[in-house]
PDB file of C-alpha atoms in Angstrom:
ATOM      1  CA  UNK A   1      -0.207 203.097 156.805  1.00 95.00           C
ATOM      2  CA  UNK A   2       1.713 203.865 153.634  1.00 97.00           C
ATOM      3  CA  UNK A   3       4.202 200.983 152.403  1.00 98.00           C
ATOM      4  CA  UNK A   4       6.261 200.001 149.380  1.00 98.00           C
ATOM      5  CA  UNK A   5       7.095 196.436 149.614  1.00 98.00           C
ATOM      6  CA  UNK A   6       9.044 195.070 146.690  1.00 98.00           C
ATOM      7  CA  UNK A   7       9.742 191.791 145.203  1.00 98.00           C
ATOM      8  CA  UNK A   8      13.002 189.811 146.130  1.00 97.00           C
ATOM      9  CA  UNK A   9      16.590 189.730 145.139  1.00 98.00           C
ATOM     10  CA  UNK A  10      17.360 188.044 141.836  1.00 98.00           C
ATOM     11  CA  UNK A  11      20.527 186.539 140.047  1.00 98.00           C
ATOM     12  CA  UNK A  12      20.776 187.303 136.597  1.00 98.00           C
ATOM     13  CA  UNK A  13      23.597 186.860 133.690  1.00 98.00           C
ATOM     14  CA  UNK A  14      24.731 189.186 131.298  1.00 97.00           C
ATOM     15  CA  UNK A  15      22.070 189.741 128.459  1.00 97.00           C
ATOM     16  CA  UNK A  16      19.041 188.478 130.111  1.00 98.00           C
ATOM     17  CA  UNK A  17      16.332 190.851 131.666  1.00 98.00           C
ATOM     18  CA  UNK A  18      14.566 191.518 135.031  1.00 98.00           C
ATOM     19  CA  UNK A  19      11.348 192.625 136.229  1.00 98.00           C
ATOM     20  CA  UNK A  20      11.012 194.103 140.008  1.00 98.00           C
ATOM     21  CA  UNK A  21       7.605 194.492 141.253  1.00 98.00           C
ATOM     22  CA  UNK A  22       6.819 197.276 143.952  1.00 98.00           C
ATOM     23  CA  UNK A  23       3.485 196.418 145.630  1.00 98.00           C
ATOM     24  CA  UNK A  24       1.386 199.661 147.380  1.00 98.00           C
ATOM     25  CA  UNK A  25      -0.659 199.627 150.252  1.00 98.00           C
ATOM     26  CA  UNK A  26      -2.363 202.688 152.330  1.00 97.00           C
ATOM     27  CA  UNK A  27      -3.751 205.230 149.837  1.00 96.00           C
ATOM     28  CA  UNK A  28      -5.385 205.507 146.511  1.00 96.00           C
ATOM     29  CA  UNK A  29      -3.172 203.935 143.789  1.00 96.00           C
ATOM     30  CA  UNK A  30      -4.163 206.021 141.373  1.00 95.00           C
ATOM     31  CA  UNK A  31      -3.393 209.195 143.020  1.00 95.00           C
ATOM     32  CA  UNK A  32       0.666 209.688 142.793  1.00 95.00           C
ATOM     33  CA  UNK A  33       3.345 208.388 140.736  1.00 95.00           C
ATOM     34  CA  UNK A  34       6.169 206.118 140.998  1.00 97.00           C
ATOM     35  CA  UNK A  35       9.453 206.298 140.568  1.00 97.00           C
ATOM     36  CA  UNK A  36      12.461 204.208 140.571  1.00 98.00           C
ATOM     37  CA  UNK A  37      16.046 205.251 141.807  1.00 97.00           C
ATOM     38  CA  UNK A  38      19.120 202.587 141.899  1.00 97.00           C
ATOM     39  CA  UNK A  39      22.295 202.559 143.927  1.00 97.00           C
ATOM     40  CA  UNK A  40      25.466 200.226 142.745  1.00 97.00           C
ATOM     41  CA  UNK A  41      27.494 198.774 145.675  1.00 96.00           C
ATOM     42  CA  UNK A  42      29.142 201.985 147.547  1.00 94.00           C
ATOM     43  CA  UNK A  43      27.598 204.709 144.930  1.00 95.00           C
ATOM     44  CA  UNK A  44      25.241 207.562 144.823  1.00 95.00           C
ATOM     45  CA  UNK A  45      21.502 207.272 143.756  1.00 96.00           C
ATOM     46  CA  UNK A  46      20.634 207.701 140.441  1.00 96.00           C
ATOM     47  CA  UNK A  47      17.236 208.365 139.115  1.00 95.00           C
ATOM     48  CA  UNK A  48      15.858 206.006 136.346  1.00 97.00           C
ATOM     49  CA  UNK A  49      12.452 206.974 135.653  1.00 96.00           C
ATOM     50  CA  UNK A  50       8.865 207.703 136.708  1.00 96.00           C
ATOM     51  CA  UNK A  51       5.344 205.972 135.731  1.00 96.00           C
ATOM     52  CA  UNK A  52       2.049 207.379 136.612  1.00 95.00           C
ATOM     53  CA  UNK A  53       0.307 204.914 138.486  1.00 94.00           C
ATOM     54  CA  UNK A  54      -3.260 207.265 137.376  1.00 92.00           C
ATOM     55  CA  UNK A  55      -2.738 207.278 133.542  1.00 93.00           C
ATOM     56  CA  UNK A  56       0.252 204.936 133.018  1.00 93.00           C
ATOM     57  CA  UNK A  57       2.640 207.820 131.422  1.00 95.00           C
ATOM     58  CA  UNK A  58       6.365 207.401 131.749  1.00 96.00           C
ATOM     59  CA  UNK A  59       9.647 209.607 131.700  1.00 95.00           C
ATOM     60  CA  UNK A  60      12.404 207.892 131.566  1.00 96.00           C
ATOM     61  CA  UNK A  61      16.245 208.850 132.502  1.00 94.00           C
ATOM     62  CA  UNK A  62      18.147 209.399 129.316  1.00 93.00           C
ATOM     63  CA  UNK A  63      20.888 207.019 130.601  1.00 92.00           C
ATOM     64  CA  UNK A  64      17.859 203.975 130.323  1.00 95.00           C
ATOM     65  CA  UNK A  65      15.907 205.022 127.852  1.00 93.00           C
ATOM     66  CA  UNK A  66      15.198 201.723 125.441  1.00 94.00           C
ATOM     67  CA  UNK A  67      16.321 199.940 128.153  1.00 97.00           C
ATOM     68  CA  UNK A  68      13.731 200.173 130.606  1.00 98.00           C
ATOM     69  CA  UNK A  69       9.687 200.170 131.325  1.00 98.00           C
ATOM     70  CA  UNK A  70       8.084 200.647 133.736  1.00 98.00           C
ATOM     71  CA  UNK A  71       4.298 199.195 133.782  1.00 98.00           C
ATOM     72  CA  UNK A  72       1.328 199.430 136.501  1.00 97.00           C
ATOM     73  CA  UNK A  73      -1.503 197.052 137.595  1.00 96.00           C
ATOM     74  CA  UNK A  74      -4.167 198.936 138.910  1.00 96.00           C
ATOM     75  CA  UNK A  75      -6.000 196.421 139.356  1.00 96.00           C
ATOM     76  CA  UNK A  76      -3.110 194.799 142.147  1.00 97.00           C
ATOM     77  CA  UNK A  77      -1.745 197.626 142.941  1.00 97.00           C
ATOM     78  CA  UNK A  78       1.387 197.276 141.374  1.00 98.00           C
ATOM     79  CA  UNK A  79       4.252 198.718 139.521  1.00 98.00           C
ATOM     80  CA  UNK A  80       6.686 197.112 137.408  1.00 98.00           C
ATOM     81  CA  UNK A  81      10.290 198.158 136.804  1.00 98.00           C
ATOM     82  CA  UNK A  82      11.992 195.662 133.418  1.00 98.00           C
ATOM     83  CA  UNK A  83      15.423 195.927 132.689  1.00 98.00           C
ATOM     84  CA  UNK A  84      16.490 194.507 129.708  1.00 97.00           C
ATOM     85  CA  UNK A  85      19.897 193.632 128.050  1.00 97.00           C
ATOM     86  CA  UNK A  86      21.015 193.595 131.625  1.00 97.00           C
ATOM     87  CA  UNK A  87      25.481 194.418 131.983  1.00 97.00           C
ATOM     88  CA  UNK A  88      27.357 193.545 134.661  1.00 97.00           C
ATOM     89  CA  UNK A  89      27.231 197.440 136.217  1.00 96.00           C
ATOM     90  CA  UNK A  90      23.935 197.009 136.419  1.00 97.00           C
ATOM     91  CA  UNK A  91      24.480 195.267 139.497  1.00 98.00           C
ATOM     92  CA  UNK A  92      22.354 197.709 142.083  1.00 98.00           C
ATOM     93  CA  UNK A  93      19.697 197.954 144.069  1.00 98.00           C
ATOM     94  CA  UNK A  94      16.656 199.274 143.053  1.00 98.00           C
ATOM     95  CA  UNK A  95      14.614 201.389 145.174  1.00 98.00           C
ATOM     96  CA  UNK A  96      10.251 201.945 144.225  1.00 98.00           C
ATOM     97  CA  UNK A  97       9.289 205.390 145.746  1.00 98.00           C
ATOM     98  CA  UNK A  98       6.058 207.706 145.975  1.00 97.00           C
ATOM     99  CA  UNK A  99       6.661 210.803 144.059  1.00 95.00           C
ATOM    100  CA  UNK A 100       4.301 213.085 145.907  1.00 92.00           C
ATOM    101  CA  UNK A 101       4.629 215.722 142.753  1.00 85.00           C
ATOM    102  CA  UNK A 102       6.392 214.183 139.891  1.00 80.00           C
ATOM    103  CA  UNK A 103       9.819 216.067 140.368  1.00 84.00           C
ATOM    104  CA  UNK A 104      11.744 213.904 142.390  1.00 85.00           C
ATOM    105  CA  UNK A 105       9.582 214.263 146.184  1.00 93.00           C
ATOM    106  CA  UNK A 106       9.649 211.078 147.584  1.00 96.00           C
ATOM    107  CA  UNK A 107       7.936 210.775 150.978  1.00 95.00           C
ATOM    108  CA  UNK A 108       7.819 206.768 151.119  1.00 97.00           C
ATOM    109  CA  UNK A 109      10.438 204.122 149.796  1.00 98.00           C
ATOM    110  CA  UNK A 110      10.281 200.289 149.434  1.00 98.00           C
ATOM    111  CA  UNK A 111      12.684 198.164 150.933  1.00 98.00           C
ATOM    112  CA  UNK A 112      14.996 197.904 147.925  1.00 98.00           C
ATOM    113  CA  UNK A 113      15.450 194.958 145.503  1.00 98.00           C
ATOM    114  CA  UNK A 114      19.086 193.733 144.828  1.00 98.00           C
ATOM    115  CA  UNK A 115      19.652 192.844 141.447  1.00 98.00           C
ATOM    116  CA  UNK A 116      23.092 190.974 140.991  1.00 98.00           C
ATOM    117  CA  UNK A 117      23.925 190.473 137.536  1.00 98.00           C
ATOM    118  CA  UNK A 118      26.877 188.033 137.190  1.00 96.00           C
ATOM    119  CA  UNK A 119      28.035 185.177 134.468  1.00 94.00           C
TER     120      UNK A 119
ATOM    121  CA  UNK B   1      29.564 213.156 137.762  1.00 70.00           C
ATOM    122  CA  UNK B   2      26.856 214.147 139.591  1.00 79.00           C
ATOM    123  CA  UNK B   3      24.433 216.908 138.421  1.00 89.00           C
ATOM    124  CA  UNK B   4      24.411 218.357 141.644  1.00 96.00           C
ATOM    125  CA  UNK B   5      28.010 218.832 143.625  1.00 97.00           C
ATOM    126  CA  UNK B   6      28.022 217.789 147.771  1.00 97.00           C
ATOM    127  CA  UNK B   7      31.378 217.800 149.526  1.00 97.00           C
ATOM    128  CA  UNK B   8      32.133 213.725 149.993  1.00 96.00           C
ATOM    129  CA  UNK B   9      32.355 214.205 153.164  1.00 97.00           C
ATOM    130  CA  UNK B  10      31.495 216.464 156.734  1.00 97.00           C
ATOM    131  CA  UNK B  11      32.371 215.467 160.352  1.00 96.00           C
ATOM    132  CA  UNK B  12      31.566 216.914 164.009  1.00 96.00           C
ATOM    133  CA  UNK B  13      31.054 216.015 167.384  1.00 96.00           C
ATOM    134  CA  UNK B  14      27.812 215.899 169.674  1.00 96.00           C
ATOM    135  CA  UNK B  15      25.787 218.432 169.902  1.00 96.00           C
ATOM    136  CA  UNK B  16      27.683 220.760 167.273  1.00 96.00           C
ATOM    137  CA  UNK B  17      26.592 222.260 164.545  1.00 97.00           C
ATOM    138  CA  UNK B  18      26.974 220.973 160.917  1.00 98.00           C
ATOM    139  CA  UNK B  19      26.151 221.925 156.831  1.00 98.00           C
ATOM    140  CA  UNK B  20      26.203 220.248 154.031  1.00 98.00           C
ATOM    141  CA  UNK B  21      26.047 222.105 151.105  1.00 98.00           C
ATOM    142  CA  UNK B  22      24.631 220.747 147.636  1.00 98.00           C
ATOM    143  CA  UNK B  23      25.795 223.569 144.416  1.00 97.00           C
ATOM    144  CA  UNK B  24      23.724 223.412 141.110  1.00 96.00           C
ATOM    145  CA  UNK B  25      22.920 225.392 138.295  1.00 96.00           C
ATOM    146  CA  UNK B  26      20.035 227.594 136.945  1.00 95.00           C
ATOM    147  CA  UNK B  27      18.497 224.628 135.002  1.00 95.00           C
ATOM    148  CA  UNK B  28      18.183 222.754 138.368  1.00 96.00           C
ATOM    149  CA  UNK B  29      18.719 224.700 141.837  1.00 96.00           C
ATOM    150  CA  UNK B  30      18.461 227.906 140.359  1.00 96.00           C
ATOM    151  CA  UNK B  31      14.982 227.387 139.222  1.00 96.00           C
ATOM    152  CA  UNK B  32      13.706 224.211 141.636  1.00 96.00           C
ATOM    153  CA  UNK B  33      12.927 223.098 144.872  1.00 96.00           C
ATOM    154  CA  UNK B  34      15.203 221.141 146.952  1.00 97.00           C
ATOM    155  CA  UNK B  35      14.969 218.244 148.603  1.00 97.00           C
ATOM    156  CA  UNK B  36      17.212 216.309 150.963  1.00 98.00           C
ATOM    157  CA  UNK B  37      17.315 212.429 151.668  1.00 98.00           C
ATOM    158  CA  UNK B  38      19.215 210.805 154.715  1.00 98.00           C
ATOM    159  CA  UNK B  39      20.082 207.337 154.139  1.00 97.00           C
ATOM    160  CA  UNK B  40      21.333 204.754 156.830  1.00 95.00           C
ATOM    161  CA  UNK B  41      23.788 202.225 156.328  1.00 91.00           C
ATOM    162  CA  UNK B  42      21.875 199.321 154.453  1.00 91.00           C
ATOM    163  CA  UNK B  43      18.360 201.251 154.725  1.00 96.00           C
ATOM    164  CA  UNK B  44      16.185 203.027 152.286  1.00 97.00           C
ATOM    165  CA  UNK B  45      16.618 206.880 151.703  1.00 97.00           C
ATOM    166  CA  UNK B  46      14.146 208.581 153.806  1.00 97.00           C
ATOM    167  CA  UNK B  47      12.865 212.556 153.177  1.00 97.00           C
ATOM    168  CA  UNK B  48      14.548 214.899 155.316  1.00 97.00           C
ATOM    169  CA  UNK B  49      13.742 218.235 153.869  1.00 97.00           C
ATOM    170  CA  UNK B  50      11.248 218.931 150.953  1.00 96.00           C
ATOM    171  CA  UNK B  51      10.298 222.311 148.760  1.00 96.00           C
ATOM    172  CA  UNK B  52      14.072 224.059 150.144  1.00 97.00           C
ATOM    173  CA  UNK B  53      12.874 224.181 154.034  1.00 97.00           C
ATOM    174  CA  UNK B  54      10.305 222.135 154.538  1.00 97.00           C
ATOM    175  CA  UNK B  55      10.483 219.388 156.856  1.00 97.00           C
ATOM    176  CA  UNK B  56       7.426 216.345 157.050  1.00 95.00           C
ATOM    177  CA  UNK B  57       5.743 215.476 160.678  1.00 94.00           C
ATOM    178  CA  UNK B  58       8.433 213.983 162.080  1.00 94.00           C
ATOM    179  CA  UNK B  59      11.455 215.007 161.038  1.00 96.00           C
ATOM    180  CA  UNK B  60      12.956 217.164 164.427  1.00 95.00           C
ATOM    181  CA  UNK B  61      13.804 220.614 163.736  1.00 95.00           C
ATOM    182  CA  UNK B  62      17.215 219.846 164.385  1.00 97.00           C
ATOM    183  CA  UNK B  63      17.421 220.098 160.782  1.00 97.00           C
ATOM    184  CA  UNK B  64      17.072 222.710 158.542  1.00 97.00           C
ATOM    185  CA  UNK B  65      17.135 223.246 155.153  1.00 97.00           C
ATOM    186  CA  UNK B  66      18.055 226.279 152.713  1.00 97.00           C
ATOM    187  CA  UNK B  67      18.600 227.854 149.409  1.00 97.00           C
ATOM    188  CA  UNK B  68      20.462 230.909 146.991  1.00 96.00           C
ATOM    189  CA  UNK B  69      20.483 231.356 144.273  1.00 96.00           C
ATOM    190  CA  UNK B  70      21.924 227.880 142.477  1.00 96.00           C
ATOM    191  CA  UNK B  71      23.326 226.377 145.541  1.00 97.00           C
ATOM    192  CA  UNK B  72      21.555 225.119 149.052  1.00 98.00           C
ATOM    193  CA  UNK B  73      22.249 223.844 152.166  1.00 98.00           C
ATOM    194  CA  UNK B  74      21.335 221.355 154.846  1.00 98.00           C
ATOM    195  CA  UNK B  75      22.154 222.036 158.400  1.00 98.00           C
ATOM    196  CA  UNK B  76      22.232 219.709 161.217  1.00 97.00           C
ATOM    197  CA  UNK B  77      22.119 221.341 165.038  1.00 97.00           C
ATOM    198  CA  UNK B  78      22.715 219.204 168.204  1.00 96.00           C
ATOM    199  CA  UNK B  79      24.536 216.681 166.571  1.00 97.00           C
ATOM    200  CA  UNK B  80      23.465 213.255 167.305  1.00 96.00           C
ATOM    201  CA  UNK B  81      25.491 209.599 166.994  1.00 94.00           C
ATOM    202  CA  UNK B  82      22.230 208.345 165.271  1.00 94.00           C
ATOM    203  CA  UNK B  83      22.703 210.975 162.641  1.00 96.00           C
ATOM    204  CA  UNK B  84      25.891 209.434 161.146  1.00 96.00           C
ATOM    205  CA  UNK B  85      24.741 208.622 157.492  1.00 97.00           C
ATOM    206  CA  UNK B  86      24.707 209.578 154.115  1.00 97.00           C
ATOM    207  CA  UNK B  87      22.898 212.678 153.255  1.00 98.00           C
ATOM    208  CA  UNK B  88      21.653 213.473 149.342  1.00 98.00           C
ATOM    209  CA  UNK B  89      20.246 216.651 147.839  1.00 97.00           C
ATOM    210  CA  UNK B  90      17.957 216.740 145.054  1.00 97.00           C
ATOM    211  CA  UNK B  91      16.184 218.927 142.584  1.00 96.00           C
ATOM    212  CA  UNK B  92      14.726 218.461 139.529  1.00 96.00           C
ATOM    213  CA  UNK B  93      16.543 219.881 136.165  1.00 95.00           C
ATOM    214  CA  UNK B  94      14.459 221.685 133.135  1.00 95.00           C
ATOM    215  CA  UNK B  95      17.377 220.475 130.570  1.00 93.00           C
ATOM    216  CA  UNK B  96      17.691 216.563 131.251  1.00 90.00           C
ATOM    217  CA  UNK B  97      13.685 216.688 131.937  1.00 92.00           C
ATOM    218  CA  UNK B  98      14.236 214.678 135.326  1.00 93.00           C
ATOM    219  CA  UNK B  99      15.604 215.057 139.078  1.00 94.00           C
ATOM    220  CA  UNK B 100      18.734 214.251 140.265  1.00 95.00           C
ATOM    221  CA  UNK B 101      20.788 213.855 143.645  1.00 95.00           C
ATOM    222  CA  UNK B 102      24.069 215.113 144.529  1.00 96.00           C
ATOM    223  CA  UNK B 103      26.720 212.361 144.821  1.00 96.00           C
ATOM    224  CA  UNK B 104      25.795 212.321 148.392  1.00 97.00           C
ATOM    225  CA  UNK B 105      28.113 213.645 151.705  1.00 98.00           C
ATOM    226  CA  UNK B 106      28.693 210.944 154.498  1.00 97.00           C
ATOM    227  CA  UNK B 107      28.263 212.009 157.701  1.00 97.00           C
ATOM    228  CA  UNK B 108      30.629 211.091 160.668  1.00 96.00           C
ATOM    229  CA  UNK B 109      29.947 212.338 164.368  1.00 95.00           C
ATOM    230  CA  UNK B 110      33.206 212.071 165.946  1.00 91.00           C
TER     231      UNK B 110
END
């Protein structure tokens, strides 16, 4: 069946960068995008960006653009989410999910990667 | 603030009836499908409702979604206990080229 398993929680201070992995199993890879959506400690969900896991094209949210990319490994079956210059609100976690149509229809979600960014 | 606007919060006791609306614009729900996300405490979102009313195999037809114009709704019939959660909306927007969620409306059966 369809899963999204991610990597594990990290620790990171101010400044430094992090890369979460979001491993697919069940269908064709290459068939739908992915995209990632974060949620800080008691907040909303908030949309960060999409990758095409077929040709490797991105949009990214405005509010991480030069901040973020996203990467795939067809060959593993793998996405990659890198957050760089990381801040202290970045402190989330980070959610992989299918996007059945590119607009924001996600049908399966990994298990979410916390991120804790502290000094 | 969010894109989209949900009321923080919506209550009501088994078996009632309950809606959660989600208001947007022409850029987004004006011109976009809808889709609607429950999430429970410490879980993953999971689809509820896709293209305004659609709901996947699975989901019981206890819920229901809708749309007018710029705003849309999600309604909940036969209220359970296991249904108190946090509930998104989302669409995607032509002028910030993306989707977004409402700020989300927590759910409490009384």
């Amino acid at each position: 069946q369809v899963q999204l398993v991610q990597s594990g929680a990290e620790v990171k201070k101010p400044g430094t960068s992090v890369k979460v992995s979001c491993k697919v199993y069940g269908y064709t890879f290459t068939t739908y995008g992915i995209s990632w959506v974060r949620q800080a400690p008691g907040q909303g969900l908030e949309w960060m960006g999409w990758i095409s896991a077929g040709n490797g094209n991105t949009n990214y949210a405005q509010n991480f653009q030069g901040r973020v990319t996203m990467t795939t490994d067809t060959s593993a079956n793998t996405v990659y989410m890198e957050v760089m210059s990381l801040r202290s609100d970045d402190t989330a976690v980070y959610y992989c999910a299918r996007d059945r149509d590119s607009t924001g229809y996600y049908d399966f979600w990994g298990q979410g990667t916390l991120v804790t960014v502290s000094s | 603030q969010s894109v989209l606007t949900q009321p923080p919060s919506a209550s009501g006791t088994p078996g009632q009836k309950v809606t959660i609306s989600c208001s947007g614009s022409s850029s987004n729900i004006g011109t976009n499908p809808v889709k609607w996300y429950r999430q429970l405490p410490g879980t993953a979102p999971k689809l509820l409702i896709y293209d305004n009313s659609q709901r996947p195999s699975g989901v019981p037809d206890r819920f229901s979604g809708s749309k007018s114009g710029a705003s849309a709704s999600l309604a909940i019939s036969g209220l359970q206990s296991e249904d108190e959660a946090d509930y998104y909306c989302a669409a995607w927007d032509d002028s910030l080229n993306g989707p977004f969620f409402g700020g989300g409306t927590k759910l409490t059966v009384l």
